[in-house]
Tab-separated table of C-alpha atoms in Angstrom:
chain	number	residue	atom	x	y	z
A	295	UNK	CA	-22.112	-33.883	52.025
A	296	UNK	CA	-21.219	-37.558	50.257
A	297	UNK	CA	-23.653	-38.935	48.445
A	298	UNK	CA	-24.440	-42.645	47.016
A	299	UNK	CA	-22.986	-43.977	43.806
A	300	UNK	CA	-24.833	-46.493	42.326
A	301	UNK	CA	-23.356	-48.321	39.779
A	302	UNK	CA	-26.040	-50.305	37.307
A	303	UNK	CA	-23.661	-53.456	36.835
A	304	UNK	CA	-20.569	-54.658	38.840
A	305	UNK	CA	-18.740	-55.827	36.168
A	306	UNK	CA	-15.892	-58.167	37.714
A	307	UNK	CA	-11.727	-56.954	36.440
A	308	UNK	CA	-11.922	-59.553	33.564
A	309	UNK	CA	-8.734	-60.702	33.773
A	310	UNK	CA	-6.377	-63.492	34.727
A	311	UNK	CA	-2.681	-63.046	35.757
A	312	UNK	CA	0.341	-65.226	34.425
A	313	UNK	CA	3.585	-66.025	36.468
A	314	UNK	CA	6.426	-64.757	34.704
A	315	UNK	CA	4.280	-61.522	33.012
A	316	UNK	CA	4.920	-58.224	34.314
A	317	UNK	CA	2.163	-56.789	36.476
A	318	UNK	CA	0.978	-53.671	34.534
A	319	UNK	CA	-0.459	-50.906	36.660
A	320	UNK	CA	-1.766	-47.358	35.137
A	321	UNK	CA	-0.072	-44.102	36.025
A	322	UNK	CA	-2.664	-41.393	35.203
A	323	UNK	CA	-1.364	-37.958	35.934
A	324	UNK	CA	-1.217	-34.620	33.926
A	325	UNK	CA	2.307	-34.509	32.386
A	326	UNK	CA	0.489	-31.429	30.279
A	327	UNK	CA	-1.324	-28.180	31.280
A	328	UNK	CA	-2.521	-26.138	34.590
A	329	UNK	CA	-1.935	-29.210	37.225
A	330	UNK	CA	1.496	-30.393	35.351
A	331	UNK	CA	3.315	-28.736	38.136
A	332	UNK	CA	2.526	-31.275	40.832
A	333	UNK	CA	1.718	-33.947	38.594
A	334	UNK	CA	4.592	-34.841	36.278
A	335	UNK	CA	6.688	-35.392	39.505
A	336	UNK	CA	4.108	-37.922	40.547
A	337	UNK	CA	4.995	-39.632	37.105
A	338	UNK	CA	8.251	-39.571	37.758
A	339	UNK	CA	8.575	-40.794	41.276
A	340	UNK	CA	6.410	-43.435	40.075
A	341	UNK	CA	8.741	-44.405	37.674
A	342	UNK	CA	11.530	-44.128	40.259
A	343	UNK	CA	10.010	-46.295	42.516
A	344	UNK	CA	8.787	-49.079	40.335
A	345	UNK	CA	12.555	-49.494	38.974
A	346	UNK	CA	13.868	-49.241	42.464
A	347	UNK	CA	11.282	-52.106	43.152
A	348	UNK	CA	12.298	-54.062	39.770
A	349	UNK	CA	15.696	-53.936	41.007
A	350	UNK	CA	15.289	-55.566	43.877
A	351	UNK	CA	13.673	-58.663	42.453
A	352	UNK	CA	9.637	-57.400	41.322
A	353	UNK	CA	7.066	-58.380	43.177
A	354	UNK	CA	5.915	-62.105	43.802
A	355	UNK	CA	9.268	-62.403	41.489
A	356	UNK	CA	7.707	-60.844	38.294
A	357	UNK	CA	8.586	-56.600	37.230
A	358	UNK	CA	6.264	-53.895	37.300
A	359	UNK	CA	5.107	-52.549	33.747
A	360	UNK	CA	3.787	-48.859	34.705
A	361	UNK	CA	1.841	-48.120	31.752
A	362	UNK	CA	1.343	-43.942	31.446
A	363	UNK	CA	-0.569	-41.590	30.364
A	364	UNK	CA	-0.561	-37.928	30.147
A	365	UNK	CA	-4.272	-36.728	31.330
A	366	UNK	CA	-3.664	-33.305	29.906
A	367	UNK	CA	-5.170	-31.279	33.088
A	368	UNK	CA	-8.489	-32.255	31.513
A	369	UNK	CA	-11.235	-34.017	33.551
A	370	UNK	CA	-12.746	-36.117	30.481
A	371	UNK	CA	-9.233	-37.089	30.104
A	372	UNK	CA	-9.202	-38.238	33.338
A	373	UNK	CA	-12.365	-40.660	33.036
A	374	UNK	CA	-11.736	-41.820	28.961
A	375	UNK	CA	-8.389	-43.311	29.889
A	376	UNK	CA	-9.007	-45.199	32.969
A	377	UNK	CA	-11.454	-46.814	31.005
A	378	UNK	CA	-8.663	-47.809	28.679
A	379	UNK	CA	-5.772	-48.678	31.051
A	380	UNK	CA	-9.054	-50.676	33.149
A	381	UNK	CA	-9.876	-52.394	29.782
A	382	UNK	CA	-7.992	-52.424	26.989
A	383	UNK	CA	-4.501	-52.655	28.803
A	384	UNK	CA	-5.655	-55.074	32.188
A	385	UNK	CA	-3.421	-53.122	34.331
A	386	UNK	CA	-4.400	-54.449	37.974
A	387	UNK	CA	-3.808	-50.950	39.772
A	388	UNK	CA	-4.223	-47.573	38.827
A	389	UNK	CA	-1.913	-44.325	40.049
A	390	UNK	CA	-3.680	-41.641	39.436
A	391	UNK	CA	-5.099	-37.461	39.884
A	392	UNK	CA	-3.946	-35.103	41.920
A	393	UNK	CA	-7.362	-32.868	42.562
A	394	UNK	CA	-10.583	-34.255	43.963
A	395	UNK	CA	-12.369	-33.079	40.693
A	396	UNK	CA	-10.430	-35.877	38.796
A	397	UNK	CA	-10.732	-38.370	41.389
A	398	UNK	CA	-14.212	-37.610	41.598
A	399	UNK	CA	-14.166	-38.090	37.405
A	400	UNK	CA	-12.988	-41.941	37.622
A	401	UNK	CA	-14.092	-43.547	40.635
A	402	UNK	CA	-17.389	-44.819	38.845
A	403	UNK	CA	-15.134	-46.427	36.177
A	404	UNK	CA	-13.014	-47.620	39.193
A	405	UNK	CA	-15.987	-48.801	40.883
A	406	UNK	CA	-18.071	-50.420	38.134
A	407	UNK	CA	-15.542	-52.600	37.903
A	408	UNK	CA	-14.317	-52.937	41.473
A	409	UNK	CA	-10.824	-52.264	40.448
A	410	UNK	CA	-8.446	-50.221	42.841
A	411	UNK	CA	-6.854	-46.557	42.792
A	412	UNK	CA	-4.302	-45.666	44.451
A	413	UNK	CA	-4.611	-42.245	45.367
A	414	UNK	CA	-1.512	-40.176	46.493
A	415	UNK	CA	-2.085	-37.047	48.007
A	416	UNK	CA	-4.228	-35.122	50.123
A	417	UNK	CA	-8.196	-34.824	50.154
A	418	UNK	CA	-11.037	-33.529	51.818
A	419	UNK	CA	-12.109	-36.853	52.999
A	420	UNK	CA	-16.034	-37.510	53.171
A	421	UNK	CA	-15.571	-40.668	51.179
A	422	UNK	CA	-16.102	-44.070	52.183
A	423	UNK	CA	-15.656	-46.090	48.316
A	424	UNK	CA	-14.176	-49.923	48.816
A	425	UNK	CA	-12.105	-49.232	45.915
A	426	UNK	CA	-9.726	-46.856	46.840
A	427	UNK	CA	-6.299	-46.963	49.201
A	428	UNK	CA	-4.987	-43.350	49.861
A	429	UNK	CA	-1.327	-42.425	51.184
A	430	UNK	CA	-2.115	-38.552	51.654
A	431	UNK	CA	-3.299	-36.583	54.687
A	432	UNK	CA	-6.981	-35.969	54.769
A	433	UNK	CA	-8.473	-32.900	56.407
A	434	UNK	CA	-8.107	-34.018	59.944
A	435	UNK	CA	-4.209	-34.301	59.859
A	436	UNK	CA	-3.523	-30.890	58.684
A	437	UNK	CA	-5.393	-28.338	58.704
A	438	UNK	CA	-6.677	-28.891	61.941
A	439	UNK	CA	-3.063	-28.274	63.221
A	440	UNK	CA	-2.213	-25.417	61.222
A	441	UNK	CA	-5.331	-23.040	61.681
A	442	UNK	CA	-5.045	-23.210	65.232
A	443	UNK	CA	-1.342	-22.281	65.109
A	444	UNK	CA	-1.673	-19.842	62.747
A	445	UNK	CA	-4.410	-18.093	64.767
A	446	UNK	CA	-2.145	-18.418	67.869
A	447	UNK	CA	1.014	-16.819	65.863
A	448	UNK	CA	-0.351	-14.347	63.955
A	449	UNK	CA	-4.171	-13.562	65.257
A	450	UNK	CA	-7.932	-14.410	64.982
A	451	UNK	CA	-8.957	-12.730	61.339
A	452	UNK	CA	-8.131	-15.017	58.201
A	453	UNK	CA	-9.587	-15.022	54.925
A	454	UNK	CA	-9.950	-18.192	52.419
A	455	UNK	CA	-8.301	-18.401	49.092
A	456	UNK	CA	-9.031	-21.791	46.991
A	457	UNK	CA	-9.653	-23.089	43.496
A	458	UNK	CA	-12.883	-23.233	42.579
A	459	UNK	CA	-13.761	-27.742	42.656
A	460	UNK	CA	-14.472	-29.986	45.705
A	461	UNK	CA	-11.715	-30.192	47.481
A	462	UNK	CA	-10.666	-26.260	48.388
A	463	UNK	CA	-14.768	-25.737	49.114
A	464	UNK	CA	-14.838	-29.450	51.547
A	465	UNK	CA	-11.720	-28.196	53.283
A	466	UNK	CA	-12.641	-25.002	54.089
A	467	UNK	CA	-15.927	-26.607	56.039
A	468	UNK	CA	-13.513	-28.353	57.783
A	469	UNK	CA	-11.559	-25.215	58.550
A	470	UNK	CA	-14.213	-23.111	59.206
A	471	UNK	CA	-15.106	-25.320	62.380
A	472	UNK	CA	-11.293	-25.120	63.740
A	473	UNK	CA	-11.414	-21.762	63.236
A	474	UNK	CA	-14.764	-20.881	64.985
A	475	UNK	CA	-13.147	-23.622	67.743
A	476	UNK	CA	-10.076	-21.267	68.266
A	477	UNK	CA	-12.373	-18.262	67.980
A	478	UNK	CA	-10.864	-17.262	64.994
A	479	UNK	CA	-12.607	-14.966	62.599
A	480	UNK	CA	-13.491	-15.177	58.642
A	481	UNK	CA	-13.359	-12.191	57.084
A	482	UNK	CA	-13.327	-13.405	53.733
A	483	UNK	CA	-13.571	-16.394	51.029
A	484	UNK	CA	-13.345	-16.788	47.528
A	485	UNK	CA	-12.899	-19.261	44.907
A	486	UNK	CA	-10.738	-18.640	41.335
A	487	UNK	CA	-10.879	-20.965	38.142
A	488	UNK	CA	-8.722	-23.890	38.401
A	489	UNK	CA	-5.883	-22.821	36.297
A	490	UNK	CA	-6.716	-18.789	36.664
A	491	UNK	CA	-3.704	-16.567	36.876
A	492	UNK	CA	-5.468	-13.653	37.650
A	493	UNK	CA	-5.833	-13.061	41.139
A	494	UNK	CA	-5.896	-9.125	41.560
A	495	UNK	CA	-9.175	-8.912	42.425
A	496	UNK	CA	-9.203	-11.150	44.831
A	497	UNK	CA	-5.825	-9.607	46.502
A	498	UNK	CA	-8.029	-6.190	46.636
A	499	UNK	CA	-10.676	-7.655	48.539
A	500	UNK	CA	-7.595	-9.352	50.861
A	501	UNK	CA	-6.586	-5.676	51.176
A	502	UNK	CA	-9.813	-4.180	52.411
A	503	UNK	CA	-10.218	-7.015	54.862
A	504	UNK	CA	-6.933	-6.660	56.189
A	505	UNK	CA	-6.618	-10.222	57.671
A	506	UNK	CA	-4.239	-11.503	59.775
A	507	UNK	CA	-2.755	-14.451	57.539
A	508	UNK	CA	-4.536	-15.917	54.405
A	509	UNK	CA	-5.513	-19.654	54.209
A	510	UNK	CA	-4.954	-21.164	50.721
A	511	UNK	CA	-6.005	-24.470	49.157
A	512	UNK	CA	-4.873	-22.759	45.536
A	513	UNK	CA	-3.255	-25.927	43.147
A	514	UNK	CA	-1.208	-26.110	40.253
A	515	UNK	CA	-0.274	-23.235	38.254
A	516	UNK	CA	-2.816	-21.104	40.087
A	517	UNK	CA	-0.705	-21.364	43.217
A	518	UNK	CA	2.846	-20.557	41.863
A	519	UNK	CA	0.807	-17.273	40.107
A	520	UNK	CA	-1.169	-16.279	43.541
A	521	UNK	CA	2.178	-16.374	45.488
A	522	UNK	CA	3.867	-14.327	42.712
A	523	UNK	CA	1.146	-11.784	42.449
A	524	UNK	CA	0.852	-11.081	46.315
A	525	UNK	CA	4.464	-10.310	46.702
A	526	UNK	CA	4.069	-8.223	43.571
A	527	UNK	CA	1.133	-5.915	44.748
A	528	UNK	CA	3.116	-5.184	47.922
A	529	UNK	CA	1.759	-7.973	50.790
A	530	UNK	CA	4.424	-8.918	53.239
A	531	UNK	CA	4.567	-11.786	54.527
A	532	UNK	CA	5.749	-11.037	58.021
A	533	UNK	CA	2.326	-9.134	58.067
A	534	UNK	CA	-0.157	-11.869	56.287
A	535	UNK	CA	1.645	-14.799	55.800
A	536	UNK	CA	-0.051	-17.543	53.416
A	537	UNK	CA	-1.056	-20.949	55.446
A	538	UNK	CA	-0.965	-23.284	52.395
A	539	UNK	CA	-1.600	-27.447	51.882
A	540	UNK	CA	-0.752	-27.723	48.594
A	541	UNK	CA	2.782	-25.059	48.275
A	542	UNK	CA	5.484	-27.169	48.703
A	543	UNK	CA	8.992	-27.506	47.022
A	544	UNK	CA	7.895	-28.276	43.396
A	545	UNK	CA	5.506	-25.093	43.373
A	546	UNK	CA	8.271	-22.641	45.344
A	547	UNK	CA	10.624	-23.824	42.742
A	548	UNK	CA	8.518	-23.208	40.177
A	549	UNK	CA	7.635	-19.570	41.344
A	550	UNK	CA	11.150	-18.926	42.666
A	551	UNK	CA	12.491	-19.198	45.886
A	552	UNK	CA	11.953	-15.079	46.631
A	553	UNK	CA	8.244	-15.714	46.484
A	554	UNK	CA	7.625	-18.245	48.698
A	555	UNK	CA	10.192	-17.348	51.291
A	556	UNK	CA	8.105	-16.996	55.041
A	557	UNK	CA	5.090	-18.894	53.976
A	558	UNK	CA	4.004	-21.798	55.726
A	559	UNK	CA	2.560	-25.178	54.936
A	560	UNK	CA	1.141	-27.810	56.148
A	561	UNK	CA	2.426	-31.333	54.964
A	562	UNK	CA	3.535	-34.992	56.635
A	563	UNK	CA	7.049	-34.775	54.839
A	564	UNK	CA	9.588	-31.664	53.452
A	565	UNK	CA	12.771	-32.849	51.656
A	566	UNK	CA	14.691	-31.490	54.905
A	567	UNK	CA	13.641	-34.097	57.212
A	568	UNK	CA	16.365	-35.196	58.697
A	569	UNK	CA	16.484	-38.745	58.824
A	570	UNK	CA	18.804	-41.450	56.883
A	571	UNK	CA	16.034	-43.061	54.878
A	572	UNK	CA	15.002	-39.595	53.470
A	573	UNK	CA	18.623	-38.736	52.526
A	574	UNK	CA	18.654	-41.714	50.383
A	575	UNK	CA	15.350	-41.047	49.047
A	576	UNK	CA	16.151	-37.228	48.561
A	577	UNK	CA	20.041	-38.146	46.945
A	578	UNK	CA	18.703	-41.361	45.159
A	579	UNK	CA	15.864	-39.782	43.042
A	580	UNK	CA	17.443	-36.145	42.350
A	581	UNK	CA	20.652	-37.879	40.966
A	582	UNK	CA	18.377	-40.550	38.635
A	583	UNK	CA	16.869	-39.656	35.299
A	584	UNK	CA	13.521	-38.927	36.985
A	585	UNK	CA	15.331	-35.890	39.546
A	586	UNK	CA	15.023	-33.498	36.314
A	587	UNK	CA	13.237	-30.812	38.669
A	588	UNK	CA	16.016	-30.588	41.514
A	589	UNK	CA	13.522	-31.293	44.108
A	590	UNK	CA	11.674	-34.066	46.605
A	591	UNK	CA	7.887	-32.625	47.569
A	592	UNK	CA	5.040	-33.580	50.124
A	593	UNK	CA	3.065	-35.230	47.174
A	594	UNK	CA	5.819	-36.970	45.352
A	595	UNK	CA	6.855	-38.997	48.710
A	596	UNK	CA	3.267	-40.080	48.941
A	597	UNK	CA	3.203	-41.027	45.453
A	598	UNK	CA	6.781	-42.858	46.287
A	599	UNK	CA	4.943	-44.773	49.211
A	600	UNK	CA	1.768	-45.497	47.347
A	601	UNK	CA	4.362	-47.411	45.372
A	602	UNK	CA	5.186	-49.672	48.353
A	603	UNK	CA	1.836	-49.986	49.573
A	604	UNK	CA	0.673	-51.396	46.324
A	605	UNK	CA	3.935	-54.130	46.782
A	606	UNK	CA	3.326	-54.810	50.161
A	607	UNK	CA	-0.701	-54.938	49.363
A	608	UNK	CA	-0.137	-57.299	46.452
A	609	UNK	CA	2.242	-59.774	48.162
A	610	UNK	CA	-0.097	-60.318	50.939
A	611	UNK	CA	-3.100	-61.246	48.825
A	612	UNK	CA	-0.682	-63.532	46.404
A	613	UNK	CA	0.277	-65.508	50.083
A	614	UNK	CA	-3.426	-65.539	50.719
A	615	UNK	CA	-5.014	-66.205	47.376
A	616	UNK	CA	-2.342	-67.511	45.292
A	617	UNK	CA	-0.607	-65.352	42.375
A	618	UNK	CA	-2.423	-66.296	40.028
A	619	UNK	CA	-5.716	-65.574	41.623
A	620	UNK	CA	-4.728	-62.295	42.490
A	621	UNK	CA	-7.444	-59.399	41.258
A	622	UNK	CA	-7.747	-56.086	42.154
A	623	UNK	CA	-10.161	-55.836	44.917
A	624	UNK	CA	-8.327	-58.743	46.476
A	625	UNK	CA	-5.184	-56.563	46.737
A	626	UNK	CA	-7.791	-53.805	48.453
A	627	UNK	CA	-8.910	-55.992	51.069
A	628	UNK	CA	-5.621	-57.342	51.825
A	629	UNK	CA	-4.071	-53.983	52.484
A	630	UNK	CA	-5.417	-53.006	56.264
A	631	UNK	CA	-2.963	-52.895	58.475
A	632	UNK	CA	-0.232	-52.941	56.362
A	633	UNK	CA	3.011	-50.959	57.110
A	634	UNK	CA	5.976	-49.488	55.624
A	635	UNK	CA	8.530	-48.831	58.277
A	636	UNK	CA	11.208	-46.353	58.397
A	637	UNK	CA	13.671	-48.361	56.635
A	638	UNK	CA	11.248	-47.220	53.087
A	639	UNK	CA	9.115	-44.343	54.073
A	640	UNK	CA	11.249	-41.242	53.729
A	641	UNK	CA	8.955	-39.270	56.363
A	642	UNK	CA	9.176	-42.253	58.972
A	643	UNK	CA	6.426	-45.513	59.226
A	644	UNK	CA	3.071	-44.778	58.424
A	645	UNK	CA	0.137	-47.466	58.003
A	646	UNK	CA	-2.501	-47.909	56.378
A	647	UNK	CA	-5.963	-47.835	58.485
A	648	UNK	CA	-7.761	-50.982	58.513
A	649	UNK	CA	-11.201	-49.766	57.913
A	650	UNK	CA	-11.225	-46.662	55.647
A	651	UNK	CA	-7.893	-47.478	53.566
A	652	UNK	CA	-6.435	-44.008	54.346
A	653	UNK	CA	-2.724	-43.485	55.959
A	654	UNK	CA	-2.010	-43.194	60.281
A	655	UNK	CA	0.497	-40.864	59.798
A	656	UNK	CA	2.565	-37.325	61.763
A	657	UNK	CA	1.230	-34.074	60.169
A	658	UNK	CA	3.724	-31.087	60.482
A	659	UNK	CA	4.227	-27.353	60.048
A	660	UNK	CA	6.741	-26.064	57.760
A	661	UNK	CA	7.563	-22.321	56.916
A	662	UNK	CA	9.212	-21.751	53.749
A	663	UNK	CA	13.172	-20.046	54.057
A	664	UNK	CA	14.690	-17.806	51.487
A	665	UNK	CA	16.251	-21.095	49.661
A	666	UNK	CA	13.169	-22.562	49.018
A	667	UNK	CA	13.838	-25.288	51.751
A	668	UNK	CA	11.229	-25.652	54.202
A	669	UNK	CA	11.781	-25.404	57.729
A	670	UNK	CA	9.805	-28.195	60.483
A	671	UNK	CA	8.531	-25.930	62.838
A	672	UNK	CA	6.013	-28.024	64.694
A	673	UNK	CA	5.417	-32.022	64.287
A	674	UNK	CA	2.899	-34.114	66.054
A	675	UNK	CA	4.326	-36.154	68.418
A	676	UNK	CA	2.087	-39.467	67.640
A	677	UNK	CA	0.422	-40.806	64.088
A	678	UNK	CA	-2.741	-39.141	63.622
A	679	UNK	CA	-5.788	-41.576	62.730
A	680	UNK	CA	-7.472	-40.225	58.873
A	681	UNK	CA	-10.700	-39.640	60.107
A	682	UNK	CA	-12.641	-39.343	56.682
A	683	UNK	CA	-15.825	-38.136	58.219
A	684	UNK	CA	-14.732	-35.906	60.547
A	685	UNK	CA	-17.143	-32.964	60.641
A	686	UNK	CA	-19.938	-35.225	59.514
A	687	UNK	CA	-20.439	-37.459	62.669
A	688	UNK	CA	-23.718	-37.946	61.684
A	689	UNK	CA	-22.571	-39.839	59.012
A	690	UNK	CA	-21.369	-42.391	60.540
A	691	UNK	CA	-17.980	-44.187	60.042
A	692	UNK	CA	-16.418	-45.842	57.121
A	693	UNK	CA	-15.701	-49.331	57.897
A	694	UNK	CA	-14.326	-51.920	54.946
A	695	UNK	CA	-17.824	-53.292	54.027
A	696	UNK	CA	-18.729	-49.183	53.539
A	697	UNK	CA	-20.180	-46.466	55.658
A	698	UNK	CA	-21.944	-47.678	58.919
A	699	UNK	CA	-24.302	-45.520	59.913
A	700	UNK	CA	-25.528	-44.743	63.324
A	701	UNK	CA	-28.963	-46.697	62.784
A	702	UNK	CA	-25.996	-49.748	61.794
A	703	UNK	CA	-27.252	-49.688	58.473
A	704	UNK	CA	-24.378	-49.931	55.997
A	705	UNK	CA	-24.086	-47.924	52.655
A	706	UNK	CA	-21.145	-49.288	49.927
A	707	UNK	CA	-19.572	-46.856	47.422
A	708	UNK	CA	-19.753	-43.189	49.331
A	709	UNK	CA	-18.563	-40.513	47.337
């Protein structure tokens, strides 16, 4: 369940922007150890994007400075160096963490001093913060589609595979009522080290509970070993395929193309989507200096779009507020509603939800083909609302002034 941060001071951002100065924003990702494999691409796209954005004129006329730092996989990373990009280097924006644990790690530095992350990829949800605009799925637009066609493809006995933080253990409540909704059966669950590469034990105890398909919320390095091991010890995966949200292009690459092959996944964008704006996107970045890994991924076009958001978020609040005036929490509350159509957004429009500051946008199935490619196999035919809490109706409902609950008291910074 979310619980109550309370920070002991609200210490305002602390400082004042010039015309003419680049905006500076912090790009906090592991370029370094176990969760390097999603996250240097993150740094990268970033990179991409703010160029393609320079290009084209800034925004409110001045360039984006991304200043970055490698977090080295390392949660006290994490939390020491948004405390220097938030003070010693002013940026007005920070890009940043790929797991919940690290999210988790800086959002009382974020909050303290109401500053904004921008957080690109997908989460359990169960948050209600004021600080924080998200571009990824949360639990409600994807694996709420996928266990339900899994179950329906492949049968009723699954058994859950994560990494051993918040996020894998959050989803899986989440799953665990789909599945009992479906009347789908758990037969099994266990949690491995983030950044383990041993997972034979865990593949015997798959093998004794002979499951119909295997639900993973594995990340980083762990995945691209899991998915190597199980085709190793003899699984096949026309018998118990793996139902990921995390396994994607970058991690297939990274394991090889042979081990990922019949999988499935379940993501709001593949690099096969077939429309002109991703073509550009997918040609555009793989033939610039930041393309070095051959491939476009679920979490690097949400890191690409956080990009946009952040424009379109800070040019609204400079038209309200004046340049000048511009801080970070004013770019926050400016950024409800705001869209970026088809003409940017590689998977199609998506929006960003007035009240919670998480992304409307069409969840899809994918299975994984022998050329690492991934294959749309079902999409939803409307944009899915982010429903942060869910499962947790008793909650109550994030709202921009904080969690409302059903007694229509209000609670600010939910984590």
């Amino acid at each position: 369940m979310p619980h109550v941060w309370i920070p002991g001071s609200r210490d305002a951002w602390g400082a004042t922007l010039k015309k003419g100065e680049p905006l500076k924003v912090g790009v906090l990702f592991s370029l370094t150890g176990a969760l390097a494999v999603p996250e240097e691409d993150s740094t990268l796209v970033l990179q991409y994007a703010f160029e393609e954005i320079n290009k084209a004129g800034g925004i409110g006329g001045v360039p984006v400075e991304p200043v970055i730092v490698d977090a080295k996989s390392d949660f006290s990373v994490y939390s020491e160096k948004t405390k220097e990009l938030i003070l010693r280097e002013k940026v007005i924006a920070l890009f940043a963490c790929y797991t919940s644990a690290s999210r988790k790690a800086i959002l009382p530095t974020i909050m303290q001093r109401d500053h904004l992350l921008y957080y690109p990829t997908c989460y359990e949800g169960a948050e209600c913060t004021q600080n924080a605009i998200c571009t990824g799925p949360i639990a409600n637009q994807h694996s709420k589609d996928l266990i339900p066609y899994m179950v329906e493809n492949f049968g009723k006995k699954v058994f859950f595979v994560g990494s051993n933080y918040v996020w894998p253990k959050e989803s899986n409540k989440n799953a665990k009522i789909w599945l009992e909704q479906v009347g789908g059966e758990l037969v099994g669950e266990e949690y491995i080290p983030l950044g383990s590469s041993e997972f034979g034990p865990v593949l015997n105890k798959i093998r004794d509970a002979k499951p119909n398909f295997i639900f993973s919320t594995v990340v980083g390095a762990s995945d691209v070993a899991f998915h190597k091991q199980f085709k190793q010890e003899g699984f096949k995966v026309d018998q118990m395929p793996i139902a990921s949200l995390t396994t994607g292009e970058i991690e297939t690459r990274a394991m090889g193309a042979e081990f990922g092959a019949g999988h499935f996944l379940s993501a709001p964008y593949v690099q096969t989507l077939d429309n002109p704006t991703n073509h550009k996107f997918v040609e555009g970045f793989l033939k610039s200096k930041y393309g070095k890994n051959g491939v476009t991924h679920y979490n690097m076009e949400e890191t690409y779009l956080s990009a946009y958001v952040f424009k379109a978020g800070f040019e609204k609040a400079a038209a309200a507020v004046g340049f000048e005036n511009v801080t970070p929490r004013a770019i926050r509350d400016h950024s409800g509603g705001i869209r970026i159509g088809d003409d940017i957004s590689p998977e199609g429009e998506i929006w960003i939800d007035e009240n919670n500051f998480n992304t409307w946008l069409k969840p899809k199935i994918a299975q994984c083909q022998g050329d690492g490619t991934f294959k749309v196999l079902k999409s939803a035919d409307t944009h899915v609302a982010p429903d942060p809490f869910s499962i947790y109706p008793e909650s109550g409902v994030c709202t921009k002034d904080g969690l409302k609950a059903p007694d229509g008291k209000i609670r600010k910074g939910v984590i």
